[in-house]
Amino acid sequence: MIDISWIDVLTVSGILLIPIFILAYYKTGQLKTMGWSFLRMTLQLSLVGFYLEYIFEIDSVAINLAWVFLMIIAAGFTITKRSDISLSRYYLPVTAGIIVNVLINGLVFAFFIFEDNTFFSARYIIPVMGMVIGNTLNTAIVAIRAYFSSLKKERQKYRYYLMLGASENEALYKFSSEAMKIAFSPMLASVATMGLIWLPGMMTGQILGGSNPLTAIKYQFLIMIAIFTGSVITVAVTLNIAQTMQNKL
């Protein structure tokens, strides 16, 4: 793959002036958030890039698993915070959902796709688990936020279900169902247009790196299955644990 100089990176970054102008013109109040977000992204990617060089060189299974665990902790914090729910009460349910997601997908990749424990190499486990966990964030946030928002706004409907004789889980089922529908509809639409309207990042990166397009397609196909399955698992586990906690309150 052709390397890109830092000067070229800085030059191309100038295109951000376009969204800056547009956001300022429409007075969205997001310029500060935008600046902080891209600054944070730059610092994080730079630090991770330098750090991963050492991780790839050492390639210790223990260190690799510790890095994945760190991603889980960070993802749990991000989802809980961005979902506008209590961090102290719901951080563990959210993190539990991510852990189940990682365990199931990790076992599938380790035993059915990669051989001789090569999956636990830093070059494979960190990027793959990063994609699986990272692509779960938005969907989980949308689902959890929709669930609690709907439950708060339609509290009377929830009580009405209970008055009709429904159990706590039965009364909450409708809210979970609607939350999942809201969260996964955009994702399914995106999957349906993949290859026709857009080429996903992993596939594009492999092709740019010189991989055979058909090989890149197979990897992308498996990753998308893992991402969608993991997203559904994360949301389902989180909502079920959250409902159990609500029942005990």
Short mmCIF file of C-alpha atoms in Angstrom, two decimals, residues 3-229:
data_model
loop_
_atom_site.label_atom_id
_atom_site.label_comp_id
_atom_site.label_asym_id
_atom_site.label_seq_id
_atom_site.Cartn_x
_atom_site.Cartn_y
_atom_site.Cartn_z
CA ASP A 3 2.35 5.44 2.20
CA ILE A 4 0.93 8.92 2.79
CA SER A 5 3.13 11.71 4.08
CA TRP A 6 2.05 13.77 7.09
CA ILE A 7 2.19 16.87 4.89
CA ASP A 8 -0.38 15.30 2.57
CA VAL A 9 -2.54 14.40 5.58
CA LEU A 10 -2.46 17.99 6.82
CA THR A 11 -3.16 19.34 3.34
CA VAL A 12 -6.18 17.12 2.78
CA SER A 13 -7.43 17.98 6.29
CA GLY A 14 -8.09 21.45 4.89
CA ILE A 15 -11.30 20.09 3.38
CA LEU A 16 -12.76 20.31 6.89
CA LEU A 17 -13.12 24.03 6.24
CA ILE A 18 -16.20 23.17 4.17
CA PRO A 19 -18.23 21.59 7.01
CA ILE A 20 -16.91 24.29 9.37
CA PHE A 21 -18.35 26.98 7.10
CA ILE A 22 -21.65 25.15 6.63
CA LEU A 23 -22.15 24.42 10.34
CA ALA A 24 -21.28 28.03 11.19
CA TYR A 25 -23.65 29.36 8.54
CA TYR A 26 -26.57 27.32 9.87
CA LYS A 27 -25.63 28.12 13.50
CA THR A 28 -25.84 24.51 14.64
CA GLY A 29 -23.64 25.20 17.66
CA GLN A 30 -21.53 22.14 16.82
CA LEU A 31 -18.23 23.80 15.88
CA LYS A 32 -16.74 23.32 19.33
CA THR A 33 -17.91 19.71 19.44
CA MET A 34 -16.54 19.11 15.95
CA GLY A 35 -13.15 20.60 16.82
CA TRP A 36 -12.87 18.60 20.03
CA SER A 37 -14.00 15.39 18.32
CA PHE A 38 -11.43 15.60 15.52
CA LEU A 39 -8.67 16.65 17.91
CA ARG A 40 -9.47 13.73 20.17
CA MET A 41 -9.59 11.36 17.21
CA THR A 42 -6.19 12.59 15.99
CA LEU A 43 -4.55 12.14 19.38
CA GLN A 44 -6.12 8.74 19.98
CA LEU A 45 -5.26 7.36 16.55
CA SER A 46 -1.70 8.65 16.80
CA LEU A 47 -1.16 7.12 20.23
CA VAL A 48 -2.78 3.84 19.19
CA GLY A 49 -0.70 3.74 15.99
CA PHE A 50 2.58 4.11 17.88
CA TYR A 51 1.45 1.74 20.63
CA LEU A 52 0.26 -0.95 18.22
CA GLU A 53 3.70 -1.05 16.61
CA TYR A 54 5.08 -2.34 19.91
CA ILE A 55 2.12 -4.65 20.50
CA PHE A 56 2.55 -6.20 17.05
CA GLU A 57 6.26 -6.63 17.67
CA ILE A 58 5.80 -8.26 21.10
CA ASP A 59 2.67 -10.19 19.99
CA SER A 60 1.86 -11.60 23.43
CA VAL A 61 -1.51 -13.35 23.76
CA ALA A 62 -1.92 -11.96 27.29
CA ILE A 63 -1.24 -8.37 26.15
CA ASN A 64 -3.54 -8.80 23.13
CA LEU A 65 -6.40 -10.03 25.31
CA ALA A 66 -5.76 -7.20 27.78
CA TRP A 67 -6.06 -4.72 24.91
CA VAL A 68 -9.40 -6.25 23.86
CA PHE A 69 -10.58 -6.05 27.47
CA LEU A 70 -9.60 -2.38 27.53
CA MET A 71 -11.70 -1.82 24.38
CA ILE A 72 -14.66 -3.49 26.10
CA ILE A 73 -14.35 -1.24 29.16
CA ALA A 74 -14.11 1.89 27.02
CA ALA A 75 -17.03 0.83 24.82
CA GLY A 76 -19.22 0.12 27.86
CA PHE A 77 -18.48 3.56 29.27
CA THR A 78 -19.14 5.27 25.92
CA ILE A 79 -22.45 3.51 25.26
CA THR A 80 -23.75 4.14 28.78
CA LYS A 81 -22.75 7.79 28.79
CA ARG A 82 -24.07 8.55 25.28
CA SER A 83 -27.34 6.75 25.99
CA ASP A 84 -28.14 9.30 28.72
CA ILE A 85 -28.69 6.66 31.40
CA SER A 86 -27.23 6.22 34.87
CA LEU A 87 -23.57 5.17 34.61
CA SER A 88 -23.52 3.63 38.09
CA ARG A 89 -26.67 1.57 37.49
CA TYR A 90 -26.38 0.49 33.86
CA TYR A 91 -22.65 0.35 33.10
CA LEU A 92 -22.41 -3.33 34.11
CA PRO A 93 -25.44 -4.47 32.04
CA VAL A 94 -24.07 -2.67 28.96
CA THR A 95 -20.57 -4.08 29.47
CA ALA A 96 -22.00 -7.56 30.02
CA GLY A 97 -23.72 -7.31 26.63
CA ILE A 98 -20.44 -6.35 24.96
CA ILE A 99 -18.59 -9.20 26.70
CA VAL A 100 -21.11 -11.78 25.45
CA ASN A 101 -20.78 -10.28 21.96
CA VAL A 102 -16.96 -10.54 22.06
CA LEU A 103 -16.95 -14.08 23.49
CA ILE A 104 -19.33 -15.49 20.87
CA ASN A 105 -17.72 -13.77 17.89
CA GLY A 106 -14.22 -14.42 19.23
CA LEU A 107 -14.85 -18.14 19.53
CA VAL A 108 -16.33 -18.31 16.03
CA PHE A 109 -13.32 -16.55 14.47
CA ALA A 110 -10.81 -18.49 16.56
CA PHE A 111 -12.15 -21.96 15.81
CA PHE A 112 -13.84 -21.71 12.42
CA ILE A 113 -11.97 -19.06 10.42
CA PHE A 114 -8.41 -18.88 11.71
CA GLU A 115 -6.28 -21.95 12.38
CA ASP A 116 -3.53 -22.85 14.86
CA ASN A 117 -4.50 -20.04 17.25
CA THR A 118 -3.39 -17.40 14.73
CA PHE A 119 -6.50 -15.38 15.61
CA PHE A 120 -4.92 -14.48 18.96
CA SER A 121 -2.08 -12.76 17.13
CA ALA A 122 -2.18 -8.96 17.56
CA ARG A 123 -2.45 -8.51 13.80
CA TYR A 124 -5.82 -10.30 13.75
CA ILE A 125 -7.56 -10.19 17.12
CA ILE A 126 -7.17 -6.44 17.74
CA PRO A 127 -8.47 -5.19 14.34
CA VAL A 128 -11.27 -7.79 14.15
CA MET A 129 -12.52 -7.27 17.70
CA GLY A 130 -12.09 -3.53 17.22
CA MET A 131 -14.46 -3.62 14.25
CA VAL A 132 -16.95 -5.85 16.05
CA ILE A 133 -17.00 -3.72 19.21
CA GLY A 134 -16.72 -0.34 17.47
CA ASN A 135 -19.56 -0.97 15.04
CA THR A 136 -21.79 -1.99 17.94
CA LEU A 137 -21.59 1.44 19.57
CA ASN A 138 -24.04 3.45 17.46
CA THR A 139 -26.66 0.71 17.25
CA ALA A 140 -26.52 0.01 20.97
CA ILE A 141 -26.76 3.71 21.83
CA VAL A 142 -29.79 4.19 19.58
CA ALA A 143 -31.53 1.09 20.97
CA ILE A 144 -30.89 1.83 24.64
CA ARG A 145 -31.77 5.51 24.30
CA ALA A 146 -34.99 4.63 22.42
CA TYR A 147 -35.94 2.06 25.06
CA PHE A 148 -35.56 4.31 28.09
CA SER A 149 -36.95 7.37 26.32
CA SER A 150 -40.06 5.48 25.24
CA LEU A 151 -40.50 3.96 28.69
CA LYS A 152 -40.28 7.41 30.27
CA LYS A 153 -42.71 9.05 27.84
CA GLU A 154 -45.24 6.19 27.87
CA ARG A 155 -45.17 5.29 31.53
CA GLN A 156 -48.96 5.24 31.57
CA LYS A 157 -49.03 2.61 28.84
CA TYR A 158 -46.61 0.47 30.86
CA ARG A 159 -48.85 0.72 33.92
CA TYR A 160 -51.89 -0.02 31.75
CA TYR A 161 -50.30 -3.29 30.62
CA LEU A 162 -49.67 -4.21 34.24
CA MET A 163 -53.30 -3.44 35.15
CA LEU A 164 -54.43 -5.79 32.39
CA GLY A 165 -52.54 -8.58 34.10
CA ALA A 166 -49.27 -8.54 32.17
CA SER A 167 -46.10 -9.48 34.03
CA GLU A 168 -43.23 -6.99 34.35
CA ASN A 169 -41.36 -8.62 31.44
CA GLU A 170 -44.49 -8.76 29.29
CA ALA A 171 -45.19 -5.08 29.95
CA LEU A 172 -41.62 -4.12 29.00
CA TYR A 173 -41.50 -6.40 25.95
CA LYS A 174 -43.22 -3.87 23.66
CA PHE A 175 -40.68 -1.18 24.55
CA SER A 176 -37.76 -3.51 23.85
CA SER A 177 -39.28 -4.57 20.55
CA GLU A 178 -39.74 -0.99 19.35
CA ALA A 179 -36.24 -0.01 20.49
CA MET A 180 -34.69 -2.85 18.49
CA LYS A 181 -36.75 -1.97 15.43
CA ILE A 182 -35.57 1.65 15.58
CA ALA A 183 -31.92 0.64 16.09
CA PHE A 184 -31.58 -2.11 13.51
CA SER A 185 -33.62 -0.69 10.62
CA PRO A 186 -30.80 1.66 9.44
CA MET A 187 -28.22 -1.09 9.84
CA LEU A 188 -30.25 -3.56 7.76
CA ALA A 189 -30.77 -0.90 5.09
CA SER A 190 -27.02 -0.33 5.02
CA VAL A 191 -26.33 -4.06 4.68
CA ALA A 192 -28.86 -4.34 1.85
CA THR A 193 -27.09 -1.65 -0.22
CA MET A 194 -23.54 -2.81 0.47
CA GLY A 195 -21.65 -3.49 -2.74
CA LEU A 196 -24.31 -1.72 -4.82
CA ILE A 197 -24.06 1.82 -3.45
CA TRP A 198 -20.96 1.70 -1.26
CA LEU A 199 -17.92 -0.43 -0.48
CA PRO A 200 -17.23 -0.96 3.24
CA GLY A 201 -13.98 0.14 4.87
CA MET A 202 -12.43 -3.25 5.52
CA MET A 203 -12.94 -4.45 1.97
CA THR A 204 -11.65 -1.17 0.53
CA GLY A 205 -8.59 -1.30 2.77
CA GLN A 206 -7.75 -4.85 1.73
CA ILE A 207 -8.10 -4.03 -1.96
CA LEU A 208 -5.89 -0.95 -1.57
CA GLY A 209 -3.41 -3.16 0.24
CA GLY A 210 -3.20 -5.50 -2.76
CA SER A 211 -5.56 -8.32 -1.71
CA ASN A 212 -7.65 -10.22 -4.22
CA PRO A 213 -11.14 -8.60 -4.42
CA LEU A 214 -12.87 -11.95 -3.91
CA THR A 215 -10.78 -12.64 -0.81
CA ALA A 216 -11.63 -9.16 0.48
CA ILE A 217 -15.33 -9.82 -0.15
CA LYS A 218 -15.26 -13.04 1.89
CA TYR A 219 -13.64 -11.33 4.85
CA GLN A 220 -16.07 -8.41 4.63
CA PHE A 221 -19.02 -10.80 4.46
CA LEU A 222 -17.90 -12.55 7.65
CA ILE A 223 -17.17 -9.28 9.43
CA MET A 224 -20.63 -7.88 8.61
CA ILE A 225 -22.25 -11.03 9.96
CA ALA A 226 -20.17 -10.71 13.12
CA ILE A 227 -21.00 -7.01 13.50
CA PHE A 228 -24.75 -7.46 13.04
CA THR A 229 -24.89 -10.55 15.27
#
